[in-house]
mmCIF file with all atom_site columns, C-alpha atoms in Angstrom:
data_model
loop_
_atom_site.group_PDB
_atom_site.id
_atom_site.type_symbol
_atom_site.label_atom_id
_atom_site.label_alt_id
_atom_site.label_comp_id
_atom_site.label_asym_id
_atom_site.label_entity_id
_atom_site.label_seq_id
_atom_site.pdbx_PDB_ins_code
_atom_site.Cartn_x
_atom_site.Cartn_y
_atom_site.Cartn_z
_atom_site.occupancy
_atom_site.B_iso_or_equiv
_atom_site.pdbx_formal_charge
_atom_site.auth_seq_id
_atom_site.auth_comp_id
_atom_site.auth_asym_id
_atom_site.auth_atom_id
_atom_site.pdbx_PDB_model_num
ATOM 1   C CA . UNK A 1 1   ? 67.095  64.457  100.837 1.00 52.00 ? 1   UNK A CA 1
ATOM 2   C CA . UNK A 1 2   ? 66.855  68.148  100.579 1.00 55.00 ? 2   UNK A CA 1
ATOM 3   C CA . UNK A 1 3   ? 70.603  68.082  100.510 1.00 51.00 ? 3   UNK A CA 1
ATOM 4   C CA . UNK A 1 4   ? 70.832  65.823  97.630  1.00 51.00 ? 4   UNK A CA 1
ATOM 5   C CA . UNK A 1 5   ? 68.257  68.254  95.572  1.00 49.00 ? 5   UNK A CA 1
ATOM 6   C CA . UNK A 1 6   ? 70.594  71.199  96.536  1.00 47.00 ? 6   UNK A CA 1
ATOM 7   C CA . UNK A 1 7   ? 73.518  69.235  95.528  1.00 52.00 ? 7   UNK A CA 1
ATOM 8   C CA . UNK A 1 8   ? 71.941  68.238  91.828  1.00 53.00 ? 8   UNK A CA 1
ATOM 9   C CA . UNK A 1 9   ? 70.359  72.025  91.923  1.00 44.00 ? 9   UNK A CA 1
ATOM 10  C CA . UNK A 1 10  ? 73.769  73.439  92.394  1.00 45.00 ? 10  UNK A CA 1
ATOM 11  C CA . UNK A 1 11  ? 75.644  71.517  89.280  1.00 53.00 ? 11  UNK A CA 1
ATOM 12  C CA . UNK A 1 12  ? 72.281  72.289  86.745  1.00 54.00 ? 12  UNK A CA 1
ATOM 13  C CA . UNK A 1 13  ? 72.567  75.745  87.943  1.00 56.00 ? 13  UNK A CA 1
ATOM 14  C CA . UNK A 1 14  ? 76.455  77.163  89.388  1.00 56.00 ? 14  UNK A CA 1
ATOM 15  C CA . UNK A 1 15  ? 76.242  80.254  90.949  1.00 59.00 ? 15  UNK A CA 1
ATOM 16  C CA . UNK A 1 16  ? 77.505  83.052  88.851  1.00 70.00 ? 16  UNK A CA 1
ATOM 17  C CA . UNK A 1 17  ? 81.363  84.199  88.743  1.00 79.00 ? 17  UNK A CA 1
ATOM 18  C CA . UNK A 1 18  ? 81.880  87.720  91.045  1.00 87.00 ? 18  UNK A CA 1
ATOM 19  C CA . UNK A 1 19  ? 82.227  90.791  89.027  1.00 91.00 ? 19  UNK A CA 1
ATOM 20  C CA . UNK A 1 20  ? 85.194  91.012  87.382  1.00 93.00 ? 20  UNK A CA 1
ATOM 21  C CA . UNK A 1 21  ? 86.969  93.342  90.093  1.00 92.00 ? 21  UNK A CA 1
ATOM 22  C CA . UNK A 1 22  ? 85.971  91.443  92.685  1.00 94.00 ? 22  UNK A CA 1
ATOM 23  C CA . UNK A 1 23  ? 87.654  88.140  91.382  1.00 95.00 ? 23  UNK A CA 1
ATOM 24  C CA . UNK A 1 24  ? 91.461  88.486  92.245  1.00 96.00 ? 24  UNK A CA 1
ATOM 25  C CA . UNK A 1 25  ? 90.037  87.692  96.397  1.00 94.00 ? 25  UNK A CA 1
ATOM 26  C CA . UNK A 1 26  ? 86.782  85.852  95.747  1.00 96.00 ? 26  UNK A CA 1
ATOM 27  C CA . UNK A 1 27  ? 88.455  83.284  93.804  1.00 97.00 ? 27  UNK A CA 1
ATOM 28  C CA . UNK A 1 28  ? 90.588  80.741  95.123  1.00 97.00 ? 28  UNK A CA 1
ATOM 29  C CA . UNK A 1 29  ? 94.627  81.463  94.401  1.00 97.00 ? 29  UNK A CA 1
ATOM 30  C CA . UNK A 1 30  ? 94.459  78.004  92.143  1.00 97.00 ? 30  UNK A CA 1
ATOM 31  C CA . UNK A 1 31  ? 92.088  80.109  89.627  1.00 97.00 ? 31  UNK A CA 1
ATOM 32  C CA . UNK A 1 32  ? 94.251  83.355  89.370  1.00 98.00 ? 32  UNK A CA 1
ATOM 33  C CA . UNK A 1 33  ? 97.351  81.493  89.138  1.00 98.00 ? 33  UNK A CA 1
ATOM 34  C CA . UNK A 1 34  ? 96.554  78.127  87.623  1.00 98.00 ? 34  UNK A CA 1
ATOM 35  C CA . UNK A 1 35  ? 98.980  75.013  87.953  1.00 98.00 ? 35  UNK A CA 1
ATOM 36  C CA . UNK A 1 36  ? 99.471  74.616  84.470  1.00 98.00 ? 36  UNK A CA 1
ATOM 37  C CA . UNK A 1 37  ? 99.031  77.403  81.753  1.00 98.00 ? 37  UNK A CA 1
ATOM 38  C CA . UNK A 1 38  ? 99.182  75.976  78.066  1.00 97.00 ? 38  UNK A CA 1
ATOM 39  C CA . UNK A 1 39  ? 100.855 77.579  75.221  1.00 96.00 ? 39  UNK A CA 1
ATOM 40  C CA . UNK A 1 40  ? 102.878 77.415  72.034  1.00 94.00 ? 40  UNK A CA 1
ATOM 41  C CA . UNK A 1 41  ? 106.599 78.069  70.879  1.00 91.00 ? 41  UNK A CA 1
ATOM 42  C CA . UNK A 1 42  ? 106.889 80.065  67.598  1.00 90.00 ? 42  UNK A CA 1
ATOM 43  C CA . UNK A 1 43  ? 107.299 76.907  66.067  1.00 90.00 ? 43  UNK A CA 1
ATOM 44  C CA . UNK A 1 44  ? 104.023 75.970  66.883  1.00 91.00 ? 44  UNK A CA 1
ATOM 45  C CA . UNK A 1 45  ? 105.166 73.180  69.141  1.00 93.00 ? 45  UNK A CA 1
ATOM 46  C CA . UNK A 1 46  ? 103.039 72.891  72.252  1.00 95.00 ? 46  UNK A CA 1
ATOM 47  C CA . UNK A 1 47  ? 104.255 74.159  76.028  1.00 95.00 ? 47  UNK A CA 1
ATOM 48  C CA . UNK A 1 48  ? 102.976 73.517  79.360  1.00 98.00 ? 48  UNK A CA 1
ATOM 49  C CA . UNK A 1 49  ? 103.692 76.360  81.949  1.00 98.00 ? 49  UNK A CA 1
ATOM 50  C CA . UNK A 1 50  ? 103.889 74.606  85.818  1.00 98.00 ? 50  UNK A CA 1
ATOM 51  C CA . UNK A 1 51  ? 103.271 76.655  88.698  1.00 98.00 ? 51  UNK A CA 1
ATOM 52  C CA . UNK A 1 52  ? 106.682 76.863  90.371  1.00 98.00 ? 52  UNK A CA 1
ATOM 53  C CA . UNK A 1 53  ? 104.906 79.580  93.416  1.00 98.00 ? 53  UNK A CA 1
ATOM 54  C CA . UNK A 1 54  ? 102.866 81.942  94.695  1.00 98.00 ? 54  UNK A CA 1
ATOM 55  C CA . UNK A 1 55  ? 104.019 85.029  96.750  1.00 98.00 ? 55  UNK A CA 1
ATOM 56  C CA . UNK A 1 56  ? 102.642 86.392  99.277  1.00 97.00 ? 56  UNK A CA 1
ATOM 57  C CA . UNK A 1 57  ? 100.378 89.545  98.583  1.00 97.00 ? 57  UNK A CA 1
ATOM 58  C CA . UNK A 1 58  ? 102.239 92.733  98.461  1.00 98.00 ? 58  UNK A CA 1
ATOM 59  C CA . UNK A 1 59  ? 101.952 96.190  97.927  1.00 97.00 ? 59  UNK A CA 1
ATOM 60  C CA . UNK A 1 60  ? 102.278 97.456  94.412  1.00 96.00 ? 60  UNK A CA 1
ATOM 61  C CA . UNK A 1 61  ? 105.145 99.058  95.073  1.00 95.00 ? 61  UNK A CA 1
ATOM 62  C CA . UNK A 1 62  ? 107.278 96.467  96.374  1.00 96.00 ? 62  UNK A CA 1
ATOM 63  C CA . UNK A 1 63  ? 106.110 93.852  93.300  1.00 98.00 ? 63  UNK A CA 1
ATOM 64  C CA . UNK A 1 64  ? 106.079 96.209  90.549  1.00 98.00 ? 64  UNK A CA 1
ATOM 65  C CA . UNK A 1 65  ? 109.341 98.557  89.344  1.00 95.00 ? 65  UNK A CA 1
ATOM 66  C CA . UNK A 1 66  ? 107.836 102.605 90.120  1.00 90.00 ? 66  UNK A CA 1
ATOM 67  C CA . UNK A 1 67  ? 106.958 102.969 85.946  1.00 93.00 ? 67  UNK A CA 1
ATOM 68  C CA . UNK A 1 68  ? 104.746 99.605  85.629  1.00 94.00 ? 68  UNK A CA 1
ATOM 69  C CA . UNK A 1 69  ? 102.158 100.536 87.095  1.00 90.00 ? 69  UNK A CA 1
ATOM 70  C CA . UNK A 1 70  ? 99.149  104.183 87.235  1.00 83.00 ? 70  UNK A CA 1
ATOM 71  C CA . UNK A 1 71  ? 98.140  105.302 90.224  1.00 85.00 ? 71  UNK A CA 1
ATOM 72  C CA . UNK A 1 72  ? 95.476  103.793 91.932  1.00 90.00 ? 72  UNK A CA 1
ATOM 73  C CA . UNK A 1 73  ? 97.183  100.015 92.638  1.00 94.00 ? 73  UNK A CA 1
ATOM 74  C CA . UNK A 1 74  ? 95.497  98.543  95.983  1.00 94.00 ? 74  UNK A CA 1
ATOM 75  C CA . UNK A 1 75  ? 97.978  95.159  95.986  1.00 97.00 ? 75  UNK A CA 1
ATOM 76  C CA . UNK A 1 76  ? 99.768  93.274  93.688  1.00 98.00 ? 76  UNK A CA 1
ATOM 77  C CA . UNK A 1 77  ? 99.697  89.519  93.051  1.00 98.00 ? 77  UNK A CA 1
ATOM 78  C CA . UNK A 1 78  ? 102.644 87.310  91.748  1.00 98.00 ? 78  UNK A CA 1
ATOM 79  C CA . UNK A 1 79  ? 103.694 83.825  90.880  1.00 98.00 ? 79  UNK A CA 1
ATOM 80  C CA . UNK A 1 80  ? 106.440 82.467  88.756  1.00 98.00 ? 80  UNK A CA 1
ATOM 81  C CA . UNK A 1 81  ? 106.171 79.801  86.511  1.00 98.00 ? 81  UNK A CA 1
ATOM 82  C CA . UNK A 1 82  ? 108.752 77.367  84.883  1.00 98.00 ? 82  UNK A CA 1
ATOM 83  C CA . UNK A 1 83  ? 108.392 75.982  81.203  1.00 96.00 ? 83  UNK A CA 1
ATOM 84  C CA . UNK A 1 84  ? 107.734 72.140  81.153  1.00 94.00 ? 84  UNK A CA 1
ATOM 85  C CA . UNK A 1 85  ? 111.568 72.034  79.954  1.00 94.00 ? 85  UNK A CA 1
ATOM 86  C CA . UNK A 1 86  ? 112.698 73.732  82.782  1.00 95.00 ? 86  UNK A CA 1
ATOM 87  C CA . UNK A 1 87  ? 114.423 76.303  80.993  1.00 95.00 ? 87  UNK A CA 1
ATOM 88  C CA . UNK A 1 88  ? 112.499 79.367  80.800  1.00 97.00 ? 88  UNK A CA 1
ATOM 89  C CA . UNK A 1 89  ? 111.149 80.862  84.068  1.00 98.00 ? 89  UNK A CA 1
ATOM 90  C CA . UNK A 1 90  ? 109.007 83.954  84.308  1.00 98.00 ? 90  UNK A CA 1
ATOM 91  C CA . UNK A 1 91  ? 107.209 86.035  87.352  1.00 98.00 ? 91  UNK A CA 1
ATOM 92  C CA . UNK A 1 92  ? 103.491 87.085  86.529  1.00 98.00 ? 92  UNK A CA 1
ATOM 93  C CA . UNK A 1 93  ? 102.161 89.798  88.069  1.00 98.00 ? 93  UNK A CA 1
ATOM 94  C CA . UNK A 1 94  ? 98.523  91.031  88.679  1.00 98.00 ? 94  UNK A CA 1
ATOM 95  C CA . UNK A 1 95  ? 98.280  94.722  89.969  1.00 97.00 ? 95  UNK A CA 1
ATOM 96  C CA . UNK A 1 96  ? 94.660  95.426  90.780  1.00 97.00 ? 96  UNK A CA 1
ATOM 97  C CA . UNK A 1 97  ? 93.520  98.790  90.022  1.00 94.00 ? 97  UNK A CA 1
ATOM 98  C CA . UNK A 1 98  ? 90.833  100.789 91.552  1.00 90.00 ? 98  UNK A CA 1
ATOM 99  C CA . UNK A 1 99  ? 88.444  101.881 88.716  1.00 78.00 ? 99  UNK A CA 1
ATOM 100 C CA . UNK A 1 100 ? 89.603  105.180 86.819  1.00 66.00 ? 100 UNK A CA 1
ATOM 101 C CA . UNK A 1 101 ? 87.865  108.630 86.877  1.00 67.00 ? 101 UNK A CA 1
ATOM 102 C CA . UNK A 1 102 ? 85.287  109.172 84.854  1.00 60.00 ? 102 UNK A CA 1
ATOM 103 C CA . UNK A 1 103 ? 87.006  111.567 81.649  1.00 59.00 ? 103 UNK A CA 1
ATOM 104 C CA . UNK A 1 104 ? 85.356  114.582 80.606  1.00 49.00 ? 104 UNK A CA 1
ATOM 105 C CA . UNK A 1 105 ? 83.284  114.142 77.294  1.00 51.00 ? 105 UNK A CA 1
ATOM 106 C CA . UNK A 1 106 ? 85.914  114.509 74.207  1.00 47.00 ? 106 UNK A CA 1
ATOM 107 C CA . UNK A 1 107 ? 85.288  116.553 71.558  1.00 44.00 ? 107 UNK A CA 1
ATOM 108 C CA . UNK A 1 108 ? 85.542  115.447 67.748  1.00 41.00 ? 108 UNK A CA 1
ATOM 109 C CA . UNK A 1 109 ? 88.911  115.801 66.546  1.00 34.00 ? 109 UNK A CA 1
ATOM 110 C CA . UNK A 1 110 ? 90.507  114.802 63.556  1.00 36.00 ? 110 UNK A CA 1
ATOM 111 C CA . UNK A 1 111 ? 93.081  111.830 64.073  1.00 32.00 ? 111 UNK A CA 1
ATOM 112 C CA . UNK A 1 112 ? 96.634  112.133 63.018  1.00 32.00 ? 112 UNK A CA 1
ATOM 113 C CA . UNK A 1 113 ? 98.724  109.476 62.407  1.00 29.00 ? 113 UNK A CA 1
ATOM 114 C CA . UNK A 1 114 ? 101.565 109.672 63.981  1.00 27.00 ? 114 UNK A CA 1
ATOM 115 C CA . UNK A 1 115 ? 105.036 107.606 62.467  1.00 32.00 ? 115 UNK A CA 1
ATOM 116 C CA . UNK A 1 116 ? 106.342 104.765 63.735  1.00 32.00 ? 116 UNK A CA 1
ATOM 117 C CA . UNK A 1 117 ? 103.384 104.299 66.505  1.00 29.00 ? 117 UNK A CA 1
ATOM 118 C CA . UNK A 1 118 ? 101.579 100.966 67.072  1.00 31.00 ? 118 UNK A CA 1
ATOM 119 C CA . UNK A 1 119 ? 104.579 99.410  64.402  1.00 28.00 ? 119 UNK A CA 1
ATOM 120 C CA . UNK A 1 120 ? 105.884 96.082  65.448  1.00 30.00 ? 120 UNK A CA 1
ATOM 121 C CA . UNK A 1 121 ? 109.126 96.537  67.302  1.00 31.00 ? 121 UNK A CA 1
ATOM 122 C CA . UNK A 1 122 ? 108.580 100.061 68.114  1.00 29.00 ? 122 UNK A CA 1
ATOM 123 C CA . UNK A 1 123 ? 108.095 99.541  72.031  1.00 33.00 ? 123 UNK A CA 1
ATOM 124 C CA . UNK A 1 124 ? 104.812 99.870  72.614  1.00 32.00 ? 124 UNK A CA 1
ATOM 125 C CA . UNK A 1 125 ? 101.428 98.692  70.745  1.00 31.00 ? 125 UNK A CA 1
ATOM 126 C CA . UNK A 1 126 ? 98.114  100.239 71.423  1.00 32.00 ? 126 UNK A CA 1
ATOM 127 C CA . UNK A 1 127 ? 94.651  98.591  70.169  1.00 30.00 ? 127 UNK A CA 1
ATOM 128 C CA . UNK A 1 128 ? 91.730  100.930 70.654  1.00 29.00 ? 128 UNK A CA 1
ATOM 129 C CA . UNK A 1 129 ? 91.082  104.382 69.842  1.00 28.00 ? 129 UNK A CA 1
ATOM 130 C CA . UNK A 1 130 ? 90.716  107.907 71.172  1.00 30.00 ? 130 UNK A CA 1
ATOM 131 C CA . UNK A 1 131 ? 86.854  107.226 70.429  1.00 31.00 ? 131 UNK A CA 1
ATOM 132 C CA . UNK A 1 132 ? 86.794  104.269 72.429  1.00 30.00 ? 132 UNK A CA 1
ATOM 133 C CA . UNK A 1 133 ? 88.064  104.658 75.589  1.00 33.00 ? 133 UNK A CA 1
ATOM 134 C CA . UNK A 1 134 ? 85.380  101.670 77.201  1.00 36.00 ? 134 UNK A CA 1
ATOM 135 C CA . UNK A 1 135 ? 86.956  99.494  75.680  1.00 41.00 ? 135 UNK A CA 1
ATOM 136 C CA . UNK A 1 136 ? 89.541  97.399  76.667  1.00 45.00 ? 136 UNK A CA 1
ATOM 137 C CA . UNK A 1 137 ? 93.317  97.913  75.774  1.00 51.00 ? 137 UNK A CA 1
ATOM 138 C CA . UNK A 1 138 ? 96.237  95.964  75.945  1.00 56.00 ? 138 UNK A CA 1
ATOM 139 C CA . UNK A 1 139 ? 99.873  97.541  75.762  1.00 61.00 ? 139 UNK A CA 1
ATOM 140 C CA . UNK A 1 140 ? 102.595 95.199  74.746  1.00 59.00 ? 140 UNK A CA 1
ATOM 141 C CA . UNK A 1 141 ? 106.275 95.942  75.854  1.00 59.00 ? 141 UNK A CA 1
ATOM 142 C CA . UNK A 1 142 ? 109.176 94.244  74.824  1.00 59.00 ? 142 UNK A CA 1
ATOM 143 C CA . UNK A 1 143 ? 112.863 94.366  75.841  1.00 67.00 ? 143 UNK A CA 1
ATOM 144 C CA . UNK A 1 144 ? 113.613 95.202  79.209  1.00 84.00 ? 144 UNK A CA 1
ATOM 145 C CA . UNK A 1 145 ? 110.721 97.418  80.375  1.00 89.00 ? 145 UNK A CA 1
ATOM 146 C CA . UNK A 1 146 ? 109.321 98.514  83.660  1.00 94.00 ? 146 UNK A CA 1
ATOM 147 C CA . UNK A 1 147 ? 107.034 95.314  84.776  1.00 96.00 ? 147 UNK A CA 1
ATOM 148 C CA . UNK A 1 148 ? 107.116 92.954  87.549  1.00 98.00 ? 148 UNK A CA 1
ATOM 149 C CA . UNK A 1 149 ? 109.999 91.945  89.943  1.00 98.00 ? 149 UNK A CA 1
ATOM 150 C CA . UNK A 1 150 ? 111.040 88.712  89.881  1.00 98.00 ? 150 UNK A CA 1
ATOM 151 C CA . UNK A 1 151 ? 110.210 86.111  92.454  1.00 98.00 ? 151 UNK A CA 1
ATOM 152 C CA . UNK A 1 152 ? 112.629 83.295  92.953  1.00 98.00 ? 152 UNK A CA 1
ATOM 153 C CA . UNK A 1 153 ? 111.270 79.591  94.845  1.00 98.00 ? 153 UNK A CA 1
ATOM 154 C CA . UNK A 1 154 ? 113.623 77.407  96.557  1.00 96.00 ? 154 UNK A CA 1
ATOM 155 C CA . UNK A 1 155 ? 114.245 73.794  95.435  1.00 94.00 ? 155 UNK A CA 1
ATOM 156 C CA . UNK A 1 156 ? 113.433 74.312  91.656  1.00 95.00 ? 156 UNK A CA 1
ATOM 157 C CA . UNK A 1 157 ? 113.682 75.770  88.292  1.00 96.00 ? 157 UNK A CA 1
ATOM 158 C CA . UNK A 1 158 ? 112.698 79.263  89.794  1.00 97.00 ? 158 UNK A CA 1
ATOM 159 C CA . UNK A 1 159 ? 115.269 78.997  92.604  1.00 97.00 ? 159 UNK A CA 1
ATOM 160 C CA . UNK A 1 160 ? 117.924 81.391  90.853  1.00 96.00 ? 160 UNK A CA 1
ATOM 161 C CA . UNK A 1 161 ? 115.601 83.771  89.189  1.00 98.00 ? 161 UNK A CA 1
ATOM 162 C CA . UNK A 1 162 ? 115.675 87.204  89.900  1.00 97.00 ? 162 UNK A CA 1
ATOM 163 C CA . UNK A 1 163 ? 116.480 91.055  89.127  1.00 95.00 ? 163 UNK A CA 1
ATOM 164 C CA . UNK A 1 164 ? 119.699 90.613  87.074  1.00 96.00 ? 164 UNK A CA 1
ATOM 165 C CA . UNK A 1 165 ? 118.189 87.440  85.274  1.00 96.00 ? 165 UNK A CA 1
ATOM 166 C CA . UNK A 1 166 ? 115.107 89.480  83.750  1.00 96.00 ? 166 UNK A CA 1
ATOM 167 C CA . UNK A 1 167 ? 115.606 89.329  79.956  1.00 96.00 ? 167 UNK A CA 1
ATOM 168 C CA . UNK A 1 168 ? 112.409 90.583  78.778  1.00 95.00 ? 168 UNK A CA 1
ATOM 169 C CA . UNK A 1 169 ? 108.411 91.238  79.784  1.00 95.00 ? 169 UNK A CA 1
ATOM 170 C CA . UNK A 1 170 ? 104.975 92.156  78.654  1.00 95.00 ? 170 UNK A CA 1
ATOM 171 C CA . UNK A 1 171 ? 102.463 94.847  80.125  1.00 95.00 ? 171 UNK A CA 1
ATOM 172 C CA . UNK A 1 172 ? 98.764  94.010  79.326  1.00 95.00 ? 172 UNK A CA 1
ATOM 173 C CA . UNK A 1 173 ? 96.762  96.788  80.854  1.00 88.00 ? 173 UNK A CA 1
ATOM 174 C CA . UNK A 1 174 ? 92.836  97.489  80.098  1.00 79.00 ? 174 UNK A CA 1
ATOM 175 C CA . UNK A 1 175 ? 90.213  99.272  82.133  1.00 72.00 ? 175 UNK A CA 1
ATOM 176 C CA . UNK A 1 176 ? 88.828  96.065  83.496  1.00 76.00 ? 176 UNK A CA 1
ATOM 177 C CA . UNK A 1 177 ? 90.496  96.705  87.366  1.00 91.00 ? 177 UNK A CA 1
ATOM 178 C CA . UNK A 1 178 ? 93.606  94.831  86.458  1.00 95.00 ? 178 UNK A CA 1
ATOM 179 C CA . UNK A 1 179 ? 97.127  95.290  84.968  1.00 96.00 ? 179 UNK A CA 1
ATOM 180 C CA . UNK A 1 180 ? 99.232  92.335  84.401  1.00 97.00 ? 180 UNK A CA 1
ATOM 181 C CA . UNK A 1 181 ? 103.245 91.772  83.745  1.00 97.00 ? 181 UNK A CA 1
ATOM 182 C CA . UNK A 1 182 ? 105.714 89.354  83.570  1.00 97.00 ? 182 UNK A CA 1
ATOM 183 C CA . UNK A 1 183 ? 109.367 88.961  83.733  1.00 97.00 ? 183 UNK A CA 1
ATOM 184 C CA . UNK A 1 184 ? 110.804 86.393  82.225  1.00 97.00 ? 184 UNK A CA 1
ATOM 185 C CA . UNK A 1 185 ? 114.402 84.970  82.085  1.00 97.00 ? 185 UNK A CA 1
ATOM 186 C CA . UNK A 1 186 ? 116.645 81.856  82.111  1.00 97.00 ? 186 UNK A CA 1
ATOM 187 C CA . UNK A 1 187 ? 116.198 78.965  84.802  1.00 97.00 ? 187 UNK A CA 1
ATOM 188 C CA . UNK A 1 188 ? 119.997 78.505  84.615  1.00 96.00 ? 188 UNK A CA 1
ATOM 189 C CA . UNK A 1 189 ? 120.686 81.568  86.591  1.00 96.00 ? 189 UNK A CA 1
ATOM 190 C CA . UNK A 1 190 ? 122.406 83.312  83.526  1.00 95.00 ? 190 UNK A CA 1
ATOM 191 C CA . UNK A 1 191 ? 122.302 87.357  84.474  1.00 95.00 ? 191 UNK A CA 1
ATOM 192 C CA . UNK A 1 192 ? 121.382 89.920  81.690  1.00 94.00 ? 192 UNK A CA 1
ATOM 193 C CA . UNK A 1 193 ? 123.739 91.737  79.762  1.00 91.00 ? 193 UNK A CA 1
ATOM 194 C CA . UNK A 1 194 ? 123.229 94.851  77.988  1.00 88.00 ? 194 UNK A CA 1
ATOM 195 C CA . UNK A 1 195 ? 122.579 94.349  74.654  1.00 85.00 ? 195 UNK A CA 1
ATOM 196 C CA . UNK A 1 196 ? 121.326 90.577  74.599  1.00 87.00 ? 196 UNK A CA 1
ATOM 197 C CA . UNK A 1 197 ? 118.491 90.046  72.869  1.00 86.00 ? 197 UNK A CA 1
ATOM 198 C CA . UNK A 1 198 ? 115.956 87.489  74.058  1.00 88.00 ? 198 UNK A CA 1
ATOM 199 C CA . UNK A 1 199 ? 114.992 84.114  72.235  1.00 91.00 ? 199 UNK A CA 1
ATOM 200 C CA . UNK A 1 200 ? 111.632 84.034  70.538  1.00 93.00 ? 200 UNK A CA 1
ATOM 201 C CA . UNK A 1 201 ? 110.565 81.394  73.018  1.00 94.00 ? 201 UNK A CA 1
ATOM 202 C CA . UNK A 1 202 ? 111.563 83.460  75.714  1.00 95.00 ? 202 UNK A CA 1
ATOM 203 C CA . UNK A 1 203 ? 109.039 86.133  74.282  1.00 94.00 ? 203 UNK A CA 1
ATOM 204 C CA . UNK A 1 204 ? 106.542 83.979  73.639  1.00 95.00 ? 204 UNK A CA 1
ATOM 205 C CA . UNK A 1 205 ? 106.724 82.449  77.130  1.00 96.00 ? 205 UNK A CA 1
ATOM 206 C CA . UNK A 1 206 ? 106.487 86.230  78.559  1.00 96.00 ? 206 UNK A CA 1
ATOM 207 C CA . UNK A 1 207 ? 103.423 87.079  76.117  1.00 96.00 ? 207 UNK A CA 1
ATOM 208 C CA . UNK A 1 208 ? 101.343 83.870  76.636  1.00 97.00 ? 208 UNK A CA 1
ATOM 209 C CA . UNK A 1 209 ? 101.424 83.832  80.408  1.00 98.00 ? 209 UNK A CA 1
ATOM 210 C CA . UNK A 1 210 ? 100.390 87.672  80.636  1.00 97.00 ? 210 UNK A CA 1
ATOM 211 C CA . UNK A 1 211 ? 97.932  86.998  78.189  1.00 96.00 ? 211 UNK A CA 1
ATOM 212 C CA . UNK A 1 212 ? 96.285  83.981  79.688  1.00 97.00 ? 212 UNK A CA 1
ATOM 213 C CA . UNK A 1 213 ? 96.018  85.023  82.994  1.00 97.00 ? 213 UNK A CA 1
ATOM 214 C CA . UNK A 1 214 ? 94.865  88.732  82.095  1.00 96.00 ? 214 UNK A CA 1
ATOM 215 C CA . UNK A 1 215 ? 92.264  86.935  80.216  1.00 95.00 ? 215 UNK A CA 1
ATOM 216 C CA . UNK A 1 216 ? 91.310  84.621  82.757  1.00 95.00 ? 216 UNK A CA 1
ATOM 217 C CA . UNK A 1 217 ? 90.646  87.338  84.919  1.00 95.00 ? 217 UNK A CA 1
ATOM 218 C CA . UNK A 1 218 ? 88.220  89.661  82.875  1.00 93.00 ? 218 UNK A CA 1
ATOM 219 C CA . UNK A 1 219 ? 86.721  87.676  80.120  1.00 88.00 ? 219 UNK A CA 1
#
């Protein structure tokens, strides 16, 4: 009887989620990297990204390109996804970060607009201002920036995905213990060549996967 009562109570009042900083190891792998992530193409068509595989935990310097993460990265988690048409693949990397050191109080200073800063296409955009450093910030970098190192998985659409196949990527970082980065390319193994421009759908793959997994860890 007591077992039944405990089961009912656990359904009515499920245990609270662990603190954001602990979710990367308190949650099951299937929650950090779900089997399916839903998105949309630039035209609005629905897309499903399917998990191809999850890599073992790795040191940050092994999983990320050196310029992708700041000091204080503790460990890296990686998984690779393919879109439902098996045309595009993307590795998603989660860098688990130590809390930033407290900053010295800031003096009020005039805000100076720098031409080109935060303009789409300039390479980097940030949300947030110097007066709200505690709020989460997102940094989106596209083109071929330093991001996570791709991980291939044999026997599927991601088996030929590696460093040479990386075409475009996104990095999302907030003051919430995690940096999430994606490296996306084509499933047919075509290598990147200098000057190649990524298709809008490939850019959307990189952005949507990074955004969805970062949001799931931190919201």
